[in-house]
């Protein structure tokens, strides 16, 4: 497995979504976190599986991968995978990812 780095904002996104789910069902929250971990393991080995996102960012290397109703936004470079954001798919993604 390649290295996975997290932006401060992505860590905050994950903590917020875990807390939101945990309020209703702690077991479900743990399952969702496990699903994110599995997705990132897979992406760190094969980042090209992610969908390129030129529609949302000027950054040519931004990609996304779905995990349930959320999207993991990431970049890959020589140092490994960088998780940029985790956003619910119903949000205004362009607004949360910065200027296009």
mmCIF file of N, CA and C in Angstrom:
data_model
loop_
_atom_site.group_PDB
_atom_site.id
_atom_site.type_symbol
_atom_site.label_atom_id
_atom_site.label_comp_id
_atom_site.label_asym_id
_atom_site.label_seq_id
_atom_site.Cartn_x
_atom_site.Cartn_y
_atom_site.Cartn_z
ATOM 1 N N UNK A 1 0.843 -1.181 0.000
ATOM 2 C CA UNK A 1 0.000 0.000 0.000
ATOM 3 C C UNK A 1 0.882 1.236 0.000
ATOM 4 N N UNK A 2 0.529 2.211 -0.837
ATOM 5 C CA UNK A 2 1.253 3.472 -0.871
ATOM 6 C C UNK A 2 0.904 4.339 0.329
ATOM 7 N N UNK A 3 1.673 5.399 0.478
ATOM 8 C CA UNK A 3 1.439 6.320 1.592
ATOM 9 C C UNK A 3 0.143 7.105 1.373
ATOM 10 N N UNK A 4 -0.562 7.377 2.460
ATOM 11 C CA UNK A 4 -1.767 8.205 2.419
ATOM 12 C C UNK A 4 -1.560 9.368 3.376
ATOM 13 N N UNK A 5 -1.674 10.576 2.844
ATOM 14 C CA UNK A 5 -1.583 11.794 3.648
ATOM 15 C C UNK A 5 -2.954 12.452 3.679
ATOM 16 N N UNK A 6 -3.238 13.129 4.762
ATOM 17 C CA UNK A 6 -4.528 13.790 4.932
ATOM 18 C C UNK A 6 -4.322 15.288 5.085
ATOM 19 N N UNK A 7 -5.105 16.065 4.357
ATOM 20 C CA UNK A 7 -5.109 17.502 4.613
ATOM 21 C C UNK A 7 -5.828 17.723 5.940
ATOM 22 N N UNK A 8 -5.557 18.830 6.569
ATOM 23 C CA UNK A 8 -6.232 19.154 7.832
ATOM 24 C C UNK A 8 -7.740 19.199 7.634
ATOM 25 N N UNK A 9 -8.171 19.764 6.507
ATOM 26 C CA UNK A 9 -9.605 19.890 6.232
ATOM 27 C C UNK A 9 -10.247 18.510 6.027
ATOM 28 N N UNK A 10 -9.548 17.590 5.348
ATOM 29 C CA UNK A 10 -10.095 16.245 5.141
ATOM 30 C C UNK A 10 -10.254 15.505 6.467
ATOM 31 N N UNK A 11 -9.286 15.663 7.360
ATOM 32 C CA UNK A 11 -9.404 15.053 8.695
ATOM 33 C C UNK A 11 -10.612 15.601 9.437
ATOM 34 N N UNK A 12 -10.832 16.893 9.309
ATOM 35 C CA UNK A 12 -11.998 17.517 9.939
ATOM 36 C C UNK A 12 -13.286 16.995 9.313
ATOM 37 N N UNK A 13 -13.307 16.869 7.987
ATOM 38 C CA UNK A 13 -14.487 16.315 7.302
ATOM 39 C C UNK A 13 -14.825 14.928 7.833
ATOM 40 N N UNK A 14 -13.811 14.063 7.938
ATOM 41 C CA UNK A 14 -14.033 12.699 8.400
ATOM 42 C C UNK A 14 -14.514 12.680 9.846
ATOM 43 N N UNK A 15 -13.926 13.500 10.689
ATOM 44 C CA UNK A 15 -14.348 13.563 12.093
ATOM 45 C C UNK A 15 -15.795 14.030 12.210
ATOM 46 N N UNK A 16 -16.184 15.015 11.418
ATOM 47 C CA UNK A 16 -17.558 15.525 11.459
ATOM 48 C C UNK A 16 -18.555 14.480 10.993
ATOM 49 N N UNK A 17 -18.239 13.777 9.917
ATOM 50 C CA UNK A 17 -19.197 12.780 9.437
ATOM 51 C C UNK A 17 -19.281 11.610 10.399
ATOM 52 N N UNK A 18 -18.169 11.207 10.984
ATOM 53 C CA UNK A 18 -18.190 10.116 11.961
ATOM 54 C C UNK A 18 -19.023 10.505 13.181
ATOM 55 N N UNK A 19 -18.858 11.726 13.651
ATOM 56 C CA UNK A 19 -19.635 12.186 14.818
ATOM 57 C C UNK A 19 -21.121 12.246 14.489
ATOM 58 N N UNK A 20 -21.460 12.708 13.290
ATOM 59 C CA UNK A 20 -22.859 12.785 12.862
ATOM 60 C C UNK A 20 -23.504 11.402 12.892
ATOM 61 N N UNK A 21 -22.823 10.406 12.341
ATOM 62 C CA UNK A 21 -23.370 9.045 12.315
ATOM 63 C C UNK A 21 -23.351 8.433 13.709
ATOM 64 N N UNK A 22 -22.300 8.688 14.472
ATOM 65 C CA UNK A 22 -22.140 8.116 15.811
ATOM 66 C C UNK A 22 -23.284 8.503 16.740
ATOM 67 N N UNK A 23 -23.824 9.709 16.564
ATOM 68 C CA UNK A 23 -24.944 10.146 17.424
ATOM 69 C C UNK A 23 -26.133 9.201 17.333
ATOM 70 N N UNK A 24 -26.368 8.651 16.145
ATOM 71 C CA UNK A 24 -27.495 7.743 15.941
ATOM 72 C C UNK A 24 -27.121 6.281 16.118
ATOM 73 N N UNK A 25 -25.900 5.927 15.666
ATOM 74 C CA UNK A 25 -25.525 4.515 15.664
ATOM 75 C C UNK A 25 -23.997 4.375 15.667
ATOM 76 N N UNK A 26 -23.407 4.180 16.847
ATOM 77 C CA UNK A 26 -21.946 4.053 16.933
ATOM 78 C C UNK A 26 -21.374 2.910 16.094
ATOM 79 N N UNK A 27 -22.085 1.818 15.988
ATOM 80 C CA UNK A 27 -21.608 0.678 15.203
ATOM 81 C C UNK A 27 -21.572 1.048 13.719
ATOM 82 N N UNK A 28 -22.591 1.747 13.247
ATOM 83 C CA UNK A 28 -22.619 2.182 11.848
ATOM 84 C C UNK A 28 -21.480 3.153 11.570
ATOM 85 N N UNK A 29 -21.174 4.011 12.511
ATOM 86 C CA UNK A 29 -20.073 4.967 12.330
ATOM 87 C C UNK A 29 -18.757 4.226 12.145
ATOM 88 N N UNK A 30 -18.533 3.209 12.928
ATOM 89 C CA UNK A 30 -17.305 2.417 12.801
ATOM 90 C C UNK A 30 -17.247 1.716 11.450
ATOM 91 N N UNK A 31 -18.389 1.205 10.972
ATOM 92 C CA UNK A 31 -18.425 0.544 9.663
ATOM 93 C C UNK A 31 -18.088 1.529 8.541
ATOM 94 N N UNK A 32 -18.632 2.740 8.629
ATOM 95 C CA UNK A 32 -18.367 3.745 7.597
ATOM 96 C C UNK A 32 -16.888 4.122 7.581
ATOM 97 N N UNK A 33 -16.296 4.314 8.750
ATOM 98 C CA UNK A 33 -14.864 4.632 8.830
ATOM 99 C C UNK A 33 -14.054 3.495 8.208
ATOM 100 N N UNK A 34 -14.443 2.254 8.491
ATOM 101 C CA UNK A 34 -13.757 1.099 7.888
ATOM 102 C C UNK A 34 -13.865 1.133 6.357
ATOM 103 N N UNK A 35 -15.021 1.534 5.846
ATOM 104 C CA UNK A 35 -15.198 1.615 4.395
ATOM 105 C C UNK A 35 -14.282 2.674 3.786
ATOM 106 N N UNK A 36 -14.120 3.794 4.476
ATOM 107 C CA UNK A 36 -13.189 4.816 3.994
ATOM 108 C C UNK A 36 -11.760 4.280 3.993
ATOM 109 N N UNK A 37 -11.378 3.584 5.035
ATOM 110 C CA UNK A 37 -10.029 3.022 5.106
ATOM 111 C C UNK A 37 -9.777 2.031 3.974
ATOM 112 N N UNK A 38 -10.746 1.168 3.694
ATOM 113 C CA UNK A 38 -10.605 0.205 2.607
ATOM 114 C C UNK A 38 -10.506 0.906 1.258
ATOM 115 N N UNK A 39 -11.321 1.921 1.052
ATOM 116 C CA UNK A 39 -11.285 2.676 -0.207
ATOM 117 C C UNK A 39 -9.927 3.330 -0.397
ATOM 118 N N UNK A 40 -9.370 3.902 0.666
ATOM 119 C CA UNK A 40 -8.080 4.575 0.551
ATOM 120 C C UNK A 40 -6.944 3.578 0.331
ATOM 121 N N UNK A 41 -7.038 2.404 0.915
ATOM 122 C CA UNK A 41 -6.040 1.367 0.636
ATOM 123 C C UNK A 41 -6.055 1.014 -0.850
ATOM 124 N N UNK A 42 -7.243 0.836 -1.367
ATOM 125 C CA UNK A 42 -7.384 0.492 -2.787
ATOM 126 C C UNK A 42 -6.858 1.617 -3.673
ATOM 127 N N UNK A 43 -7.230 2.855 -3.352
ATOM 128 C CA UNK A 43 -6.800 3.995 -4.163
ATOM 129 C C UNK A 43 -5.301 4.243 -4.063
ATOM 130 N N UNK A 44 -4.718 3.975 -2.913
ATOM 131 C CA UNK A 44 -3.279 4.205 -2.784
ATOM 132 C C UNK A 44 -2.497 3.250 -3.688
ATOM 133 N N UNK A 45 -3.075 2.081 -3.958
ATOM 134 C CA UNK A 45 -2.443 1.128 -4.864
ATOM 135 C C UNK A 45 -2.786 1.397 -6.327
ATOM 136 N N UNK A 46 -3.941 2.007 -6.580
ATOM 137 C CA UNK A 46 -4.402 2.237 -7.956
ATOM 138 C C UNK A 46 -5.163 3.561 -8.039
ATOM 139 N N UNK A 47 -4.476 4.691 -7.887
ATOM 140 C CA UNK A 47 -5.160 5.983 -7.865
ATOM 141 C C UNK A 47 -5.878 6.330 -9.161
ATOM 142 N N UNK A 48 -5.480 5.689 -10.258
ATOM 143 C CA UNK A 48 -6.137 5.973 -11.529
ATOM 144 C C UNK A 48 -7.587 5.495 -11.554
ATOM 145 N N UNK A 49 -7.986 4.718 -10.548
ATOM 146 C CA UNK A 49 -9.382 4.296 -10.444
ATOM 147 C C UNK A 49 -10.295 5.486 -10.158
ATOM 148 N N UNK A 50 -9.763 6.512 -9.509
ATOM 149 C CA UNK A 50 -10.567 7.689 -9.201
ATOM 150 C C UNK A 50 -10.931 8.463 -10.456
ATOM 151 N N UNK A 51 -12.064 9.138 -10.383
ATOM 152 C CA UNK A 51 -12.545 9.936 -11.511
ATOM 153 C C UNK A 51 -11.842 11.289 -11.533
ATOM 154 N N UNK A 52 -11.212 11.668 -12.655
ATOM 155 C CA UNK A 52 -10.635 13.011 -12.753
ATOM 156 C C UNK A 52 -11.745 14.058 -12.618
ATOM 157 N N UNK A 53 -11.460 15.171 -11.949
ATOM 158 C CA UNK A 53 -12.488 16.174 -11.681
ATOM 159 C C UNK A 53 -12.152 17.573 -12.217
ATOM 160 N N UNK A 54 -11.890 17.707 -13.518
ATOM 161 C CA UNK A 54 -11.646 19.042 -14.061
ATOM 162 C C UNK A 54 -12.899 19.912 -14.007
ATOM 163 N N UNK A 55 -14.060 19.287 -13.811
ATOM 164 C CA UNK A 55 -15.322 20.030 -13.703
ATOM 165 C C UNK A 55 -15.431 20.794 -12.387
ATOM 166 N N UNK A 56 -14.616 20.437 -11.395
ATOM 167 C CA UNK A 56 -14.728 21.038 -10.066
ATOM 168 C C UNK A 56 -13.513 21.845 -9.641
ATOM 169 N N UNK A 57 -12.407 21.678 -10.329
ATOM 170 C CA UNK A 57 -11.175 22.321 -9.879
ATOM 171 C C UNK A 57 -10.232 22.554 -11.050
ATOM 172 N N UNK A 58 -9.448 23.598 -10.935
ATOM 173 C CA UNK A 58 -8.410 23.850 -11.930
ATOM 174 C C UNK A 58 -7.214 22.929 -11.719
ATOM 175 N N UNK A 59 -7.124 22.320 -10.559
ATOM 176 C CA UNK A 59 -6.023 21.389 -10.277
ATOM 177 C C UNK A 59 -6.179 20.173 -11.195
ATOM 178 N N UNK A 60 -5.231 19.954 -12.093
ATOM 179 C CA UNK A 60 -5.393 18.875 -13.075
ATOM 180 C C UNK A 60 -5.344 17.477 -12.469
ATOM 181 N N UNK A 61 -4.837 17.353 -11.269
ATOM 182 C CA UNK A 61 -4.664 16.027 -10.677
ATOM 183 C C UNK A 61 -5.739 15.660 -9.655
ATOM 184 N N UNK A 62 -6.751 16.503 -9.473
ATOM 185 C CA UNK A 62 -7.803 16.194 -8.506
ATOM 186 C C UNK A 62 -8.686 15.078 -9.040
ATOM 187 N N UNK A 63 -8.938 14.093 -8.174
ATOM 188 C CA UNK A 63 -9.792 12.953 -8.519
ATOM 189 C C UNK A 63 -10.786 12.721 -7.385
ATOM 190 N N UNK A 64 -11.821 11.931 -7.674
ATOM 191 C CA UNK A 64 -12.786 11.589 -6.625
ATOM 192 C C UNK A 64 -13.101 10.098 -6.691
ATOM 193 N N UNK A 65 -13.583 9.600 -5.539
ATOM 194 C CA UNK A 65 -13.984 8.200 -5.405
ATOM 195 C C UNK A 65 -15.164 8.154 -4.431
ATOM 196 N N UNK A 66 -16.260 7.464 -4.812
ATOM 197 C CA UNK A 66 -17.421 7.406 -3.921
ATOM 198 C C UNK A 66 -17.264 6.390 -2.802
ATOM 199 N N UNK A 67 -17.739 6.771 -1.637
ATOM 200 C CA UNK A 67 -17.882 5.862 -0.497
ATOM 201 C C UNK A 67 -19.266 6.169 0.068
ATOM 202 N N UNK A 68 -20.190 5.253 -0.199
ATOM 203 C CA UNK A 68 -21.599 5.474 0.143
ATOM 204 C C UNK A 68 -22.067 6.778 -0.491
ATOM 205 N N UNK A 69 -22.574 7.715 0.306
ATOM 206 C CA UNK A 69 -23.093 8.986 -0.224
ATOM 207 C C UNK A 69 -22.054 10.091 -0.269
ATOM 208 N N UNK A 70 -20.821 9.764 0.120
ATOM 209 C CA UNK A 70 -19.758 10.772 0.176
ATOM 210 C C UNK A 70 -18.778 10.585 -0.971
ATOM 211 N N UNK A 71 -18.035 11.625 -1.230
ATOM 212 C CA UNK A 71 -16.964 11.558 -2.224
ATOM 213 C C UNK A 71 -15.649 11.898 -1.550
ATOM 214 N N UNK A 72 -14.656 11.064 -1.788
ATOM 215 C CA UNK A 72 -13.301 11.331 -1.325
ATOM 216 C C UNK A 72 -12.593 12.051 -2.472
ATOM 217 N N UNK A 73 -12.099 13.247 -2.218
ATOM 218 C CA UNK A 73 -11.335 13.991 -3.210
ATOM 219 C C UNK A 73 -9.864 13.857 -2.855
ATOM 220 N N UNK A 74 -9.066 13.509 -3.852
ATOM 221 C CA UNK A 74 -7.656 13.225 -3.581
ATOM 222 C C UNK A 74 -6.782 13.603 -4.764
ATOM 223 N N UNK A 75 -5.502 13.665 -4.474
ATOM 224 C CA UNK A 75 -4.452 13.851 -5.483
ATOM 225 C C UNK A 75 -3.424 12.749 -5.259
ATOM 226 N N UNK A 76 -2.697 12.435 -6.309
ATOM 227 C CA UNK A 76 -1.633 11.455 -6.180
ATOM 228 C C UNK A 76 -0.363 12.046 -6.784
ATOM 229 N N UNK A 77 0.750 11.896 -6.073
ATOM 230 C CA UNK A 77 2.035 12.355 -6.585
ATOM 231 C C UNK A 77 3.117 11.374 -6.133
ATOM 232 N N UNK A 78 4.342 11.744 -6.306
ATOM 233 C CA UNK A 78 5.458 10.850 -5.975
ATOM 234 C C UNK A 78 5.484 10.461 -4.493
ATOM 235 N N UNK A 79 4.891 11.292 -3.635
ATOM 236 C CA UNK A 79 4.875 10.992 -2.198
ATOM 237 C C UNK A 79 3.706 10.107 -1.797
ATOM 238 N N UNK A 80 2.766 9.868 -2.708
ATOM 239 C CA UNK A 80 1.611 9.036 -2.398
ATOM 240 C C UNK A 80 0.308 9.780 -2.578
ATOM 241 N N UNK A 81 -0.713 9.250 -1.973
ATOM 242 C CA UNK A 81 -2.069 9.775 -2.076
ATOM 243 C C UNK A 81 -2.286 10.852 -1.027
ATOM 244 N N UNK A 82 -2.863 11.975 -1.432
ATOM 245 C CA UNK A 82 -3.234 13.033 -0.491
ATOM 246 C C UNK A 82 -4.744 13.190 -0.513
ATOM 247 N N UNK A 83 -5.397 12.937 0.610
ATOM 248 C CA UNK A 83 -6.834 13.138 0.737
ATOM 249 C C UNK A 83 -7.048 14.634 0.970
ATOM 250 N N UNK A 84 -7.797 15.260 0.063
ATOM 251 C CA UNK A 84 -8.003 16.710 0.101
ATOM 252 C C UNK A 84 -9.272 17.070 0.864
ATOM 253 N N UNK A 85 -10.370 16.390 0.550
ATOM 254 C CA UNK A 85 -11.662 16.643 1.203
ATOM 255 C C UNK A 85 -12.487 15.373 1.187
ATOM 256 N N UNK A 86 -13.462 15.304 2.074
ATOM 257 C CA UNK A 86 -14.507 14.291 2.044
ATOM 258 C C UNK A 86 -15.815 15.059 2.140
ATOM 259 N N UNK A 87 -16.626 14.961 1.091
ATOM 260 C CA UNK A 87 -17.853 15.746 1.025
ATOM 261 C C UNK A 87 -19.031 14.854 0.664
ATOM 262 N N UNK A 88 -20.184 15.184 1.226
ATOM 263 C CA UNK A 88 -21.397 14.475 0.849
ATOM 264 C C UNK A 88 -21.730 14.845 -0.589
ATOM 265 N N UNK A 89 -22.163 13.866 -1.357
ATOM 266 C CA UNK A 89 -22.446 14.079 -2.770
ATOM 267 C C UNK A 89 -23.535 15.082 -3.067
ATOM 268 N N UNK A 90 -24.384 15.387 -2.094
ATOM 269 C CA UNK A 90 -25.475 16.336 -2.324
ATOM 270 C C UNK A 90 -25.050 17.792 -2.125
ATOM 271 N N UNK A 91 -23.836 18.018 -1.659
ATOM 272 C CA UNK A 91 -23.366 19.380 -1.400
ATOM 273 C C UNK A 91 -22.958 20.072 -2.687
ATOM 274 N N UNK A 92 -22.811 21.372 -2.631
ATOM 275 C CA UNK A 92 -22.299 22.152 -3.753
ATOM 276 C C UNK A 92 -20.791 21.932 -3.793
ATOM 277 N N UNK A 93 -20.383 20.918 -4.516
ATOM 278 C CA UNK A 93 -18.991 20.469 -4.484
ATOM 279 C C UNK A 93 -18.017 21.549 -4.950
ATOM 280 N N UNK A 94 -18.354 22.245 -6.019
ATOM 281 C CA UNK A 94 -17.472 23.297 -6.527
ATOM 282 C C UNK A 94 -17.208 24.381 -5.502
ATOM 283 N N UNK A 95 -18.218 24.733 -4.753
ATOM 284 C CA UNK A 95 -18.058 25.776 -3.732
ATOM 285 C C UNK A 95 -17.115 25.323 -2.630
ATOM 286 N N UNK A 96 -17.155 24.054 -2.288
ATOM 287 C CA UNK A 96 -16.328 23.529 -1.200
ATOM 288 C C UNK A 96 -14.903 23.169 -1.622
ATOM 289 N N UNK A 97 -14.692 23.050 -2.915
ATOM 290 C CA UNK A 97 -13.361 22.690 -3.392
ATOM 291 C C UNK A 97 -12.557 23.896 -3.868
ATOM 292 N N UNK A 98 -13.137 25.066 -3.797
ATOM 293 C CA UNK A 98 -12.393 26.263 -4.181
ATOM 294 C C UNK A 98 -12.751 26.741 -5.564
ATOM 295 N N UNK A 99 -12.108 27.822 -5.979
ATOM 296 C CA UNK A 99 -12.446 28.413 -7.276
ATOM 297 C C UNK A 99 -12.054 27.504 -8.434
ATOM 298 N N UNK A 100 -12.828 27.535 -9.433
ATOM 299 C CA UNK A 100 -12.584 26.754 -10.649
ATOM 300 C C UNK A 100 -11.709 27.576 -11.529
#
